[in-house]
Short mmCIF file of C-alpha atoms in Angstrom, two decimals:
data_model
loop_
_atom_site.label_atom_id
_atom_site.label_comp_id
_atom_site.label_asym_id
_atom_site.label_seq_id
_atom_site.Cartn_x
_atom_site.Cartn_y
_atom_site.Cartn_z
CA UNK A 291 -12.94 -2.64 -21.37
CA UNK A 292 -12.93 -2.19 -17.51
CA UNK A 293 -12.52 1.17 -16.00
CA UNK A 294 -10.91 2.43 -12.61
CA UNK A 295 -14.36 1.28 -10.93
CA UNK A 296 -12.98 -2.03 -10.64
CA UNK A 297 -9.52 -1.28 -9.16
CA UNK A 298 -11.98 0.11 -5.42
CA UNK A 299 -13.93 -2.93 -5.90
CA UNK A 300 -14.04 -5.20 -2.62
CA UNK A 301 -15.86 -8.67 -2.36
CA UNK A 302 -16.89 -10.65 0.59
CA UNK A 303 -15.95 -14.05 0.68
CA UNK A 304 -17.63 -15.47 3.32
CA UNK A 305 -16.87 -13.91 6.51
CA UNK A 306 -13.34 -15.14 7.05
CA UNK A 307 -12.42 -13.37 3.15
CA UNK A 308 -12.33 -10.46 0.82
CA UNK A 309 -11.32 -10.60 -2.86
CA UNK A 310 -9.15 -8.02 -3.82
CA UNK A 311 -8.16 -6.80 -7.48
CA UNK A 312 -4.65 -7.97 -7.58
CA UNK A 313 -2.17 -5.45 -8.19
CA UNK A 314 1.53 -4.56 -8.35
CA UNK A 315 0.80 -3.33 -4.19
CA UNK A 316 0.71 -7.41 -4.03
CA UNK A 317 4.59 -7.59 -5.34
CA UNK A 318 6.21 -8.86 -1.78
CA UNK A 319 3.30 -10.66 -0.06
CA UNK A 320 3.18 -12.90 -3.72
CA UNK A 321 6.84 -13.44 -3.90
CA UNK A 322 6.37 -14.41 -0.29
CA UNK A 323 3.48 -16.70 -0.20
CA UNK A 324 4.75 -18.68 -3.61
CA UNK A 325 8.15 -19.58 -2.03
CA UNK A 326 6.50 -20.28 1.34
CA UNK A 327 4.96 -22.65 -1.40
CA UNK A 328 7.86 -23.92 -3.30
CA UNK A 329 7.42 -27.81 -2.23
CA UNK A 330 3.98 -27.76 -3.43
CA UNK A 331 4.26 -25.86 -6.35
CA UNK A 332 7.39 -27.38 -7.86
CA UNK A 333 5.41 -30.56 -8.40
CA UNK A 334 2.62 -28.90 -10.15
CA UNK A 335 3.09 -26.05 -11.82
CA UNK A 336 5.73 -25.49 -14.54
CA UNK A 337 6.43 -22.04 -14.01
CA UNK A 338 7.96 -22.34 -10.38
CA UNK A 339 12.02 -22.23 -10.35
CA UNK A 340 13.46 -22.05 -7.20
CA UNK A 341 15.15 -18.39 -8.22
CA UNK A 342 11.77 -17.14 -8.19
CA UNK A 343 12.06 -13.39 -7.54
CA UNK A 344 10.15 -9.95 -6.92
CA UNK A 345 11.10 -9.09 -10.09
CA UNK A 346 9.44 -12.30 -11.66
CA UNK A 347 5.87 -11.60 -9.35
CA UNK A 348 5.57 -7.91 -10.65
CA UNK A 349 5.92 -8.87 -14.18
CA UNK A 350 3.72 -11.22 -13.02
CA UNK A 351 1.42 -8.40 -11.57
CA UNK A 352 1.81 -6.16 -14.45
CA UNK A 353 0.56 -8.70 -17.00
CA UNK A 354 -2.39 -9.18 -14.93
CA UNK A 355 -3.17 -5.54 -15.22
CA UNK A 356 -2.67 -5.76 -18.90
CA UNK A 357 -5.63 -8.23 -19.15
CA UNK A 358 -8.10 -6.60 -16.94
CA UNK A 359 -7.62 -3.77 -19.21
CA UNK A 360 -8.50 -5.49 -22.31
CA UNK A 361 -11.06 -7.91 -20.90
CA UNK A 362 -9.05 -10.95 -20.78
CA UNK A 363 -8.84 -11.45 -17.38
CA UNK A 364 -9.93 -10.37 -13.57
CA UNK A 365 -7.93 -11.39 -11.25
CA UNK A 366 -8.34 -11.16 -7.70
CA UNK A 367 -5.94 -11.63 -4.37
CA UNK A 368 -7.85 -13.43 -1.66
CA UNK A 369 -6.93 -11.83 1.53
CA UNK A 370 -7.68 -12.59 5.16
CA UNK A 371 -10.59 -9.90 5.90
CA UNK A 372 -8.92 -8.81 9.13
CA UNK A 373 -5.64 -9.01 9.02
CA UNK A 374 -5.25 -8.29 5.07
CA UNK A 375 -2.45 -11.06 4.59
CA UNK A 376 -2.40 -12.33 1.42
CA UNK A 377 -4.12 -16.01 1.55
CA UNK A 378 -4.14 -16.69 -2.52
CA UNK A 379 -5.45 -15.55 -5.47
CA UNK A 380 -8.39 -16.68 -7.99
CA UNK A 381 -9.85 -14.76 -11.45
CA UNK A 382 -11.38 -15.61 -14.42
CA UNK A 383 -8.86 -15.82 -16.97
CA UNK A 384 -8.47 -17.02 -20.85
CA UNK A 385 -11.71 -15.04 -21.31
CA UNK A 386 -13.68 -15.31 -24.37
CA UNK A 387 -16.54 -13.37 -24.89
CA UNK A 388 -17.60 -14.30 -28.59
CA UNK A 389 -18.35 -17.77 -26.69
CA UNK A 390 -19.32 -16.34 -23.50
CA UNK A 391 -16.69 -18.35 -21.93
CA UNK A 392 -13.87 -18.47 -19.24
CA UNK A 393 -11.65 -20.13 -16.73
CA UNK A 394 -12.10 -20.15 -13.14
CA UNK A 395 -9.31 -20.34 -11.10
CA UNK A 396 -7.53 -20.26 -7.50
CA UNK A 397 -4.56 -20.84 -6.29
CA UNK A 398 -3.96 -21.00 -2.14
CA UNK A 399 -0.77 -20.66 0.23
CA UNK A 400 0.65 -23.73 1.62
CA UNK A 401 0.04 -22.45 5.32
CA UNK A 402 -3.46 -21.37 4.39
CA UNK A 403 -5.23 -24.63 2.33
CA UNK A 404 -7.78 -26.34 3.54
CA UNK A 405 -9.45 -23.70 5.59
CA UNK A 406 -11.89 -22.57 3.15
CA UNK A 407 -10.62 -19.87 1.13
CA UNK A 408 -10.79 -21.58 -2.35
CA UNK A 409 -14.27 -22.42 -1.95
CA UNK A 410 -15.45 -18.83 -0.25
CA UNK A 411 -13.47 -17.74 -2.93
CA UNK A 412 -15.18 -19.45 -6.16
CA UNK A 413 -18.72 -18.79 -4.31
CA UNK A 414 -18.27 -15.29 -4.28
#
């Protein structure tokens, strides 16, 4: 199990990026950035509705949490590293540690893809 230590940790991705632990402080700038991505996301993800709401990203959030807690997960916002605005997200998730396994993922704003942050993130 993780403790608090992990909520104050801060990595540098690359210069341009810092990975964040995601939390329900992410709410708005989430809701934002997914329907900002609505076009994109509608075609490949099957959990995308058009009603999407804040509600919906702090559940969201809040399940996140959940699996940090219990070692399941650690997910991460990618953020610009100077302004702060919310550029994605990425984690290991569907973690299993009998088998010493996990999945890597990221996920990136329509206005912000192909710039980098995927890849700075995944590096880090």
């Amino acid at each position: 199990m993780m403790t608090n230590d992990y909520r104050s940790l801060v990595l540098a991705a690359g210069e341009k990026y810092r990975l964040v632990p995601i939390d329900v402080s992410f709410t708005e700038a989430l809701t934002e950035a997914i329907h900002e991505s609505r076009d994109e996301l509608i075609r490949s993800v099957s959990w995308y509705y058009p009603e999407y709401s804040m509600e919906d990203a702090r559940r969201w959030l809040q399940a996140r949490e959940r699996e940090r807690f219990e070692g399941r997960a650690y997910d991460f916002a990618i953020t610009e590293a100077l302004s702060g605005e919310l550029v994605g997200g990425c984690g290991i998730n569907r973690i299993q540690a009998k088998n010493r396994q996990g999945n890597l993922y990221y996920w990136v704003r329509t206005s912000q893809t192909n710039q980098g942050a995927a890849t700075a993130a995944a590096a880090a």
